[in-house]
mmCIF file of C-alpha atoms in Angstrom:
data_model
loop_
_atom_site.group_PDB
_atom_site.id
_atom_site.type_symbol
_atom_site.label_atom_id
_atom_site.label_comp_id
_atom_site.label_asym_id
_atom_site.label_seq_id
_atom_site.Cartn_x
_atom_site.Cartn_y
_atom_site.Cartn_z
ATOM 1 C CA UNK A 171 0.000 0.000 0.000
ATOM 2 C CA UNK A 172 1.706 3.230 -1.150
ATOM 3 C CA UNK A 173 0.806 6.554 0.159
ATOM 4 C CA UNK A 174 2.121 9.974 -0.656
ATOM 5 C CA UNK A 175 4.605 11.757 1.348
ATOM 6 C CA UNK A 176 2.182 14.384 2.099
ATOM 7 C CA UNK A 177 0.175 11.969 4.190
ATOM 8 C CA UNK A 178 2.886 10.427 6.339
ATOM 9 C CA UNK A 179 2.666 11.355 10.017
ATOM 10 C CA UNK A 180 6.095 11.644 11.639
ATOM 11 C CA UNK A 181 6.482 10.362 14.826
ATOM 12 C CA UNK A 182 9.578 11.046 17.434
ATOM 13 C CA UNK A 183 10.127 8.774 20.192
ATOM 14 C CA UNK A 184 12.613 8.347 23.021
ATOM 15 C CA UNK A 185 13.529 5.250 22.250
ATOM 16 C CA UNK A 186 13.573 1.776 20.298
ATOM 17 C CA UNK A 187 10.872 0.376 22.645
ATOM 18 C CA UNK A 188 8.359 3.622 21.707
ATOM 19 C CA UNK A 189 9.902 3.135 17.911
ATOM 20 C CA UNK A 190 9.445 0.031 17.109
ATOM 21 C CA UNK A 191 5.849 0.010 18.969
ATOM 22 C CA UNK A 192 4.731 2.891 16.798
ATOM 23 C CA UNK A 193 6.007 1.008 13.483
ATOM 24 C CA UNK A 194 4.055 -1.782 14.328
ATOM 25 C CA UNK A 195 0.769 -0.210 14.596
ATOM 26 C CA UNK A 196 1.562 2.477 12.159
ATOM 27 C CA UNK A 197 3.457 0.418 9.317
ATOM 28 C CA UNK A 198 3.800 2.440 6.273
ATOM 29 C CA UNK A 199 1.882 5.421 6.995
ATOM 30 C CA UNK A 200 4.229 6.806 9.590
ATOM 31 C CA UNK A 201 7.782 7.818 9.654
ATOM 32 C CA UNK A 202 9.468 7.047 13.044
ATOM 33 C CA UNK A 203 12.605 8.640 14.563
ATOM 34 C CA UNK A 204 14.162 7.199 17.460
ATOM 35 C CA UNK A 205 16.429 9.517 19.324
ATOM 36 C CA UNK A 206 18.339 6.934 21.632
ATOM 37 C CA UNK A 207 20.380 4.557 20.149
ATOM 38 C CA UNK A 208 18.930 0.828 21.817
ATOM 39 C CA UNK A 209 22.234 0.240 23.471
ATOM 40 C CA UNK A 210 22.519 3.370 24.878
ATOM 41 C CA UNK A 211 21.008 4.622 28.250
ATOM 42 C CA UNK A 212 17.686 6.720 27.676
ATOM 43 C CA UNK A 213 18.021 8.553 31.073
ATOM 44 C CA UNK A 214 20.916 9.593 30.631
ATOM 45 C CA UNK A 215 21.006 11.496 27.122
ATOM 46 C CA UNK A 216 22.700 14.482 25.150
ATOM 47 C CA UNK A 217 20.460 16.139 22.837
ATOM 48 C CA UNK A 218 22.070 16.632 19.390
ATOM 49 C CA UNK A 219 20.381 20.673 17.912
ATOM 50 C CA UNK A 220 19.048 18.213 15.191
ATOM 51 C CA UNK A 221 17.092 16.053 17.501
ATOM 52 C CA UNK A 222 15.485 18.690 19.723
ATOM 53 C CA UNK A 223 14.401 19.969 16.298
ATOM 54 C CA UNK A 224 13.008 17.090 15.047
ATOM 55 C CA UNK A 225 11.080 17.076 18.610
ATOM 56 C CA UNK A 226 9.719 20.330 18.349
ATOM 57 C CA UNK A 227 8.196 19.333 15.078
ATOM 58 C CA UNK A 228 6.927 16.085 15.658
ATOM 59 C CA UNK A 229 3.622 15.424 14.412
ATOM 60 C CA UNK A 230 3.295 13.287 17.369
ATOM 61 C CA UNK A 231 6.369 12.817 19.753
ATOM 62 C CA UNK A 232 6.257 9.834 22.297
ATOM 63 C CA UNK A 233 7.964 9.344 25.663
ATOM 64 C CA UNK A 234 8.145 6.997 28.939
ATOM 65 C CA UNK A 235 7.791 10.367 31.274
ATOM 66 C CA UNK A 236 10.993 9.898 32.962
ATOM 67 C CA UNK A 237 13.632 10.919 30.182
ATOM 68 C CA UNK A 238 14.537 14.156 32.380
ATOM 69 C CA UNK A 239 16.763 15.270 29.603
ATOM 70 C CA UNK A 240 13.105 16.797 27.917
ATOM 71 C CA UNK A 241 12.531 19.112 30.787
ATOM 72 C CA UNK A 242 14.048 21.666 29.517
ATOM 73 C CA UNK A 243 12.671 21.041 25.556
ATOM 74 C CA UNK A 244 9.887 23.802 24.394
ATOM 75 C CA UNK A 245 7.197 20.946 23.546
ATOM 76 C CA UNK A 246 4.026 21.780 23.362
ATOM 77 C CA UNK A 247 2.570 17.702 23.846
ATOM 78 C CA UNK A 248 4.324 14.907 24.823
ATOM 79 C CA UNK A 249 2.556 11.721 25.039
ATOM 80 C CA UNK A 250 3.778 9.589 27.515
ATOM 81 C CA UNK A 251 3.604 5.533 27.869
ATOM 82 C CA UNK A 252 4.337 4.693 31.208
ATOM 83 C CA UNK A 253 4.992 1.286 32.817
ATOM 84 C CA UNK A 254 7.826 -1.473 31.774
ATOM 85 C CA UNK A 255 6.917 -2.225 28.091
ATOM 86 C CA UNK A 256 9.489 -5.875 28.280
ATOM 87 C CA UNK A 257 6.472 -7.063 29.991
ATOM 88 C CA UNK A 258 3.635 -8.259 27.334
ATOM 89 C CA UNK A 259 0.874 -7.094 29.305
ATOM 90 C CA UNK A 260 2.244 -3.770 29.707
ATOM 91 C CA UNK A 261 3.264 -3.652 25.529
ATOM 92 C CA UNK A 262 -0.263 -4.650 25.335
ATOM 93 C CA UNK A 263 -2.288 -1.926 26.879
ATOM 94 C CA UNK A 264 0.714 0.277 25.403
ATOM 95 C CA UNK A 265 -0.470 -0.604 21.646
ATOM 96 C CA UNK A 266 -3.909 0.656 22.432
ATOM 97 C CA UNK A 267 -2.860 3.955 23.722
ATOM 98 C CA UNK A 268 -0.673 4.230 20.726
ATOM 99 C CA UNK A 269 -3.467 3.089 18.210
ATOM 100 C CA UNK A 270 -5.709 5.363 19.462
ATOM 101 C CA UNK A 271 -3.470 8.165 19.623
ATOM 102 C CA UNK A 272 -2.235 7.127 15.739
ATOM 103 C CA UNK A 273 -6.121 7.298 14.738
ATOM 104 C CA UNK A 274 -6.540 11.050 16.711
ATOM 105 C CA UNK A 275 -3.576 12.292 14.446
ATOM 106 C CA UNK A 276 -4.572 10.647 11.141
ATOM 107 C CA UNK A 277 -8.619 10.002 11.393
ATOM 108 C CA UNK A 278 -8.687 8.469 7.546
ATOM 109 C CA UNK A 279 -6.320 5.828 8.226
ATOM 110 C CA UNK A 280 -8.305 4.395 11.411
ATOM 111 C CA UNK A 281 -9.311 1.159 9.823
ATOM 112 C CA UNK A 282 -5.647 0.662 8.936
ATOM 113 C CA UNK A 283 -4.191 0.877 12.350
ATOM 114 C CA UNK A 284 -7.063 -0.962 13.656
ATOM 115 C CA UNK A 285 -6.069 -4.395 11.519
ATOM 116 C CA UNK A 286 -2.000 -3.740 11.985
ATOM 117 C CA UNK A 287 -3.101 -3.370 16.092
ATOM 118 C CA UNK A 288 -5.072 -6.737 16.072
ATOM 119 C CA UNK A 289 -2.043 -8.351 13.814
ATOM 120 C CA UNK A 290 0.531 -6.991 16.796
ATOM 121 C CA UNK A 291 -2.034 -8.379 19.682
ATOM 122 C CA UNK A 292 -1.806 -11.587 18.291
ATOM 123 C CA UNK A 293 1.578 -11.881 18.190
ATOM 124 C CA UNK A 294 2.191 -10.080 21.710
ATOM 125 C CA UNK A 295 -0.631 -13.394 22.813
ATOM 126 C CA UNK A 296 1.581 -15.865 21.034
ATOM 127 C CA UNK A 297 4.794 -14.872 23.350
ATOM 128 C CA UNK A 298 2.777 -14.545 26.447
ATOM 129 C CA UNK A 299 1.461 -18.340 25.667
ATOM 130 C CA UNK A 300 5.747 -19.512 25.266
ATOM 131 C CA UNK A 301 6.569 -17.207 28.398
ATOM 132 C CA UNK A 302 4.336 -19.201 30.242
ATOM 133 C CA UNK A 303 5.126 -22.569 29.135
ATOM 134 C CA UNK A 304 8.512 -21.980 30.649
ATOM 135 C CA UNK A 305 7.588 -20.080 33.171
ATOM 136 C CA UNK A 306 7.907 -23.289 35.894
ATOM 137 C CA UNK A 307 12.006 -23.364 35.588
ATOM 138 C CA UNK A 308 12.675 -19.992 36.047
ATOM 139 C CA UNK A 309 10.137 -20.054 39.170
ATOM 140 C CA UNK A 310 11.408 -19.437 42.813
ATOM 141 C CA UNK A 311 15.438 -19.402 41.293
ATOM 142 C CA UNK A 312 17.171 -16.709 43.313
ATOM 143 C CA UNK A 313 18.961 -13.626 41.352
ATOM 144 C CA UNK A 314 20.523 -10.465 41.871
ATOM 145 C CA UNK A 315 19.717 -7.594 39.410
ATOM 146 C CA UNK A 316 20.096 -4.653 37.893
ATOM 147 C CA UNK A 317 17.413 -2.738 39.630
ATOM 148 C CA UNK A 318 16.370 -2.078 35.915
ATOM 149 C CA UNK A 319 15.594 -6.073 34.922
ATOM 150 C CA UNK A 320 13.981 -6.420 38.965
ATOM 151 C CA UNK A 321 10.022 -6.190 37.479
ATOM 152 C CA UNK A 322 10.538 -8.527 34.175
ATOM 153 C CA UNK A 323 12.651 -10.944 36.235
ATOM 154 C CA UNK A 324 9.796 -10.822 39.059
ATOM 155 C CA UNK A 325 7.379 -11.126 36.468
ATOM 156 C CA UNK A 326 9.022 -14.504 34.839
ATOM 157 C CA UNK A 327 9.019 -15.858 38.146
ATOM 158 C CA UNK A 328 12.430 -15.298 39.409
ATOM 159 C CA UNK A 329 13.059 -14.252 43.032
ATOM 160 C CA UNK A 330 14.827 -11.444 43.263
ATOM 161 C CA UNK A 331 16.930 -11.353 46.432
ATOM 162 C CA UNK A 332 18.743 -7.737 45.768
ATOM 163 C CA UNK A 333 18.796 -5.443 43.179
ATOM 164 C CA UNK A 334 22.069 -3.079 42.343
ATOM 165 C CA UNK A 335 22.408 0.274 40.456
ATOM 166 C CA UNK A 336 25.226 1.251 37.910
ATOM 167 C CA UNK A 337 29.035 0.189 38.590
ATOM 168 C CA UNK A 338 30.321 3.754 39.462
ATOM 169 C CA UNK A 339 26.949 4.117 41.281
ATOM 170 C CA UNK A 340 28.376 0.942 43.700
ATOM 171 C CA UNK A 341 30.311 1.686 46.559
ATOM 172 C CA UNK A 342 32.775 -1.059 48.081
ATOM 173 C CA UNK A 343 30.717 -1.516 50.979
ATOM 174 C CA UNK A 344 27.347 -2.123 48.919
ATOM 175 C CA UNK A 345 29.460 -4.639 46.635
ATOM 176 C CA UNK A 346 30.577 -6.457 49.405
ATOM 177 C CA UNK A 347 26.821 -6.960 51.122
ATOM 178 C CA UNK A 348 26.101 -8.241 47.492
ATOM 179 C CA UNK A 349 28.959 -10.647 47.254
ATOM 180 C CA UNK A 350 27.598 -11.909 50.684
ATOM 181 C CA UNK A 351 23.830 -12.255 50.031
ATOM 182 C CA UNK A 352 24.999 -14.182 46.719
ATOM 183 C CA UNK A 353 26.736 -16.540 48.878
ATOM 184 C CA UNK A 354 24.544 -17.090 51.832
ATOM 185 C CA UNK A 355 21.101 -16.680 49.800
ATOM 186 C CA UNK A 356 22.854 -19.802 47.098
ATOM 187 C CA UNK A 357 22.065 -17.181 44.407
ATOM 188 C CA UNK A 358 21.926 -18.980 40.776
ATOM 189 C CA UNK A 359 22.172 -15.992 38.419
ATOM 190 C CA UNK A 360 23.265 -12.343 38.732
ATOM 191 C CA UNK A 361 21.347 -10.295 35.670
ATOM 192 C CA UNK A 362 22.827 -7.249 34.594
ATOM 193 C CA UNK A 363 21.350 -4.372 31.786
ATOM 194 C CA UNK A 364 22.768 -3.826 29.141
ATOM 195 C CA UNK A 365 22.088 0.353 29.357
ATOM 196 C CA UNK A 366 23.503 0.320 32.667
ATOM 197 C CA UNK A 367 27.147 -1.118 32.853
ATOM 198 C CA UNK A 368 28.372 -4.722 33.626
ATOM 199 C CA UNK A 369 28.562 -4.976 37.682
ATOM 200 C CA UNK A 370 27.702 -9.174 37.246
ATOM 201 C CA UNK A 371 31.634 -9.846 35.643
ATOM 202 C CA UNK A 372 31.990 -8.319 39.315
ATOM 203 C CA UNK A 373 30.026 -10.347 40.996
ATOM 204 C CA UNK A 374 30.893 -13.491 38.999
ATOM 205 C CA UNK A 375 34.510 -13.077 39.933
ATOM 206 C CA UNK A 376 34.109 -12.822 43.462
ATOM 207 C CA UNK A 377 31.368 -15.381 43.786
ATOM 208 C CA UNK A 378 31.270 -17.810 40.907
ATOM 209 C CA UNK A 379 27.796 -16.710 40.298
ATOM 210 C CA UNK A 380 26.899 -17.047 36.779
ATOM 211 C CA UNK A 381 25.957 -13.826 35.283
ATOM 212 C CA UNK A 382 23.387 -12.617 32.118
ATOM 213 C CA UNK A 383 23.622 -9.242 30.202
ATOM 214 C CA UNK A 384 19.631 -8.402 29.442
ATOM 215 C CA UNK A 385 17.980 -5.379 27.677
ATOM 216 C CA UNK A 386 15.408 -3.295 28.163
ATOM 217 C CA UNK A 387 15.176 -1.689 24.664
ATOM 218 C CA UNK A 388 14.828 -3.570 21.224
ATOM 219 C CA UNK A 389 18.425 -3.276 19.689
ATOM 220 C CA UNK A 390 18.571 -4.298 15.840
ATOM 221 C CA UNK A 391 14.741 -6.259 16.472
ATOM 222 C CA UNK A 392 11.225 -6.108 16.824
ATOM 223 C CA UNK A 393 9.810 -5.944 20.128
ATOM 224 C CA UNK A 394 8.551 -10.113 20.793
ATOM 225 C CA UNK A 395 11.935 -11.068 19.565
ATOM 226 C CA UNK A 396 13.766 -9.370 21.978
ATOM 227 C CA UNK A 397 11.791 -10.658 24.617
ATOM 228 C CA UNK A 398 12.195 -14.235 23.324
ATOM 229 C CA UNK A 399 15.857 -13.364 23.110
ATOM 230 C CA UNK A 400 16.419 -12.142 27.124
ATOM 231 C CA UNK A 401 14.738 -15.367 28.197
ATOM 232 C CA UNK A 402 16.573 -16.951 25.936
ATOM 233 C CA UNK A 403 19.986 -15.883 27.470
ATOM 234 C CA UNK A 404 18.222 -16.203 30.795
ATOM 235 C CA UNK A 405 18.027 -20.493 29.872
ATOM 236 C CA UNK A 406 21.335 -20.423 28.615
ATOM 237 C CA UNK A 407 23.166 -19.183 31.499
ATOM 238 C CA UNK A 408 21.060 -21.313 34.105
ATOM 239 C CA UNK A 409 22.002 -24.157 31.659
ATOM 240 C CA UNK A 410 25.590 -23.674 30.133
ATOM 241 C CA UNK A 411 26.437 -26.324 27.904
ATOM 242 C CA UNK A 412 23.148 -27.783 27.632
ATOM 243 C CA UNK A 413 22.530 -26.727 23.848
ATOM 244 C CA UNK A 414 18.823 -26.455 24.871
ATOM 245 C CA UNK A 415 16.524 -26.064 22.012
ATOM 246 C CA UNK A 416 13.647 -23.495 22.839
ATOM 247 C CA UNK A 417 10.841 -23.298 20.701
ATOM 248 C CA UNK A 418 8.604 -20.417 19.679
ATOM 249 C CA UNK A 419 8.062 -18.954 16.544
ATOM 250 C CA UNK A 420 10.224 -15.609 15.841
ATOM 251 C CA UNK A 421 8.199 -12.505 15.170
ATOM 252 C CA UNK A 422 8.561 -8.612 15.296
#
């Protein structure tokens, strides 16, 4: 389906998660720009002149509401989609808000987003289904985290016994209560994110503790195959060596 240039609405988001939402329910009548990269930090951000342009005329610009770097922007909406979007149920309420807001901006192609939406639903329904055939071996397994990965960790069924911030955020005597709790907890995996340094190779070294580099933004794929790749990694490290097949069909 071709459409002119003309009728393209051009959407800014904060990041890959937002981006690759909005292409999903939007397809080819929207043009998205993501502003930070998926392996970089998105609270921690220096606007480019380009980019806060490209903000400021958005014809719809979506954030997560706690990028404090846009404080300061002179914006007259920002639509905001709040709550961890790695968990389906979350993405799921997310792609209504965004389908409606898609249909507000551009009324005539309301139909269209309504049959890309139901397409993305399904898929979102297909991962929930394989999340929760697998959900009974990562249950009760104790973890440290990133305080970023604590609620998709919780929500796979993980107990999380502490969570950490960034390395340089990490005092000695905060490391050492960690390297502890590992040890008298029996903790099975320490899960680090990717936006927010590497304090597991720490934690491995001192402990043993096998350790897991998640994300919490699509990097180079669509949203249910990033998911599927985080538990993924999450199998493989409680399982090194195993070669354990996982199925599920791959999808945006």
């Amino acid at each position: 389906m071709l459409f002119s240039l003309l009728s393209i609405l051009k959407v800014v988001t904060t990041t890959t998660m937002l981006g690759t939402l909005v292409q999903e329910v939007g397809g080819e009548r929207v043009e998205v720009q993501v502003i930070v990269p998926g392996g970089m930090c998105p609270g921690h951000f220096d606007l480019k002149p380009g980019e806060v342009r490209a903000i400021e005329e958005a014809g719809l610009f979506l954030a997560h509401g706690w990028e404090r770097w846009l404080e300061d922007l002179n914006v007259p909406e920002i639509c905001t989609i709040k709550g961890n979007l790695m968990i389906p149920e979350n993405m799921r309420n997310a792609v209504e808000k965004v389908s409606l807001l898609l249909e507000k901006k551009d009324p005539e192609g309301k139909d269209f987003y309504q049959r890309r939406k139901r397409e993305f639903l399904r898929k979102i329904e297909k991962l929930e289904i394989w999340i929760d055939s697998l959900r009974t071996i990562f249950m009760g397994k104790k973890v440290v985290c990133s305080v970023y990965q604590k609620e998709f960790l919780s929500y796979l069924g993980f107990e999380v016994v502490a969570t950490y911030g960034r390395p340089e955020e990490t005092g000695a005597g905060r490391l050492k209560e960690l390297v502890d709790m590992i040890k008298k907890k029996k903790v099975e995996l320490a899960v680090d994110n990717l936006q927010s340094g590497k304090l597991g190779e720490i934690l491995e070294r001192e402990t043993g503790v096998k350790t897991c580099v998640l994300t919490n933004f699509p990097v180079n794929k669509g949203y249910c195959e990033t998911v599927r790749e985080n538990i993924k990694k999450l199998l493989n490290a409680l399982t090194p060596g195993s070669n354990r097949k996982i199925s599920g069909k791959k999808g945006s």
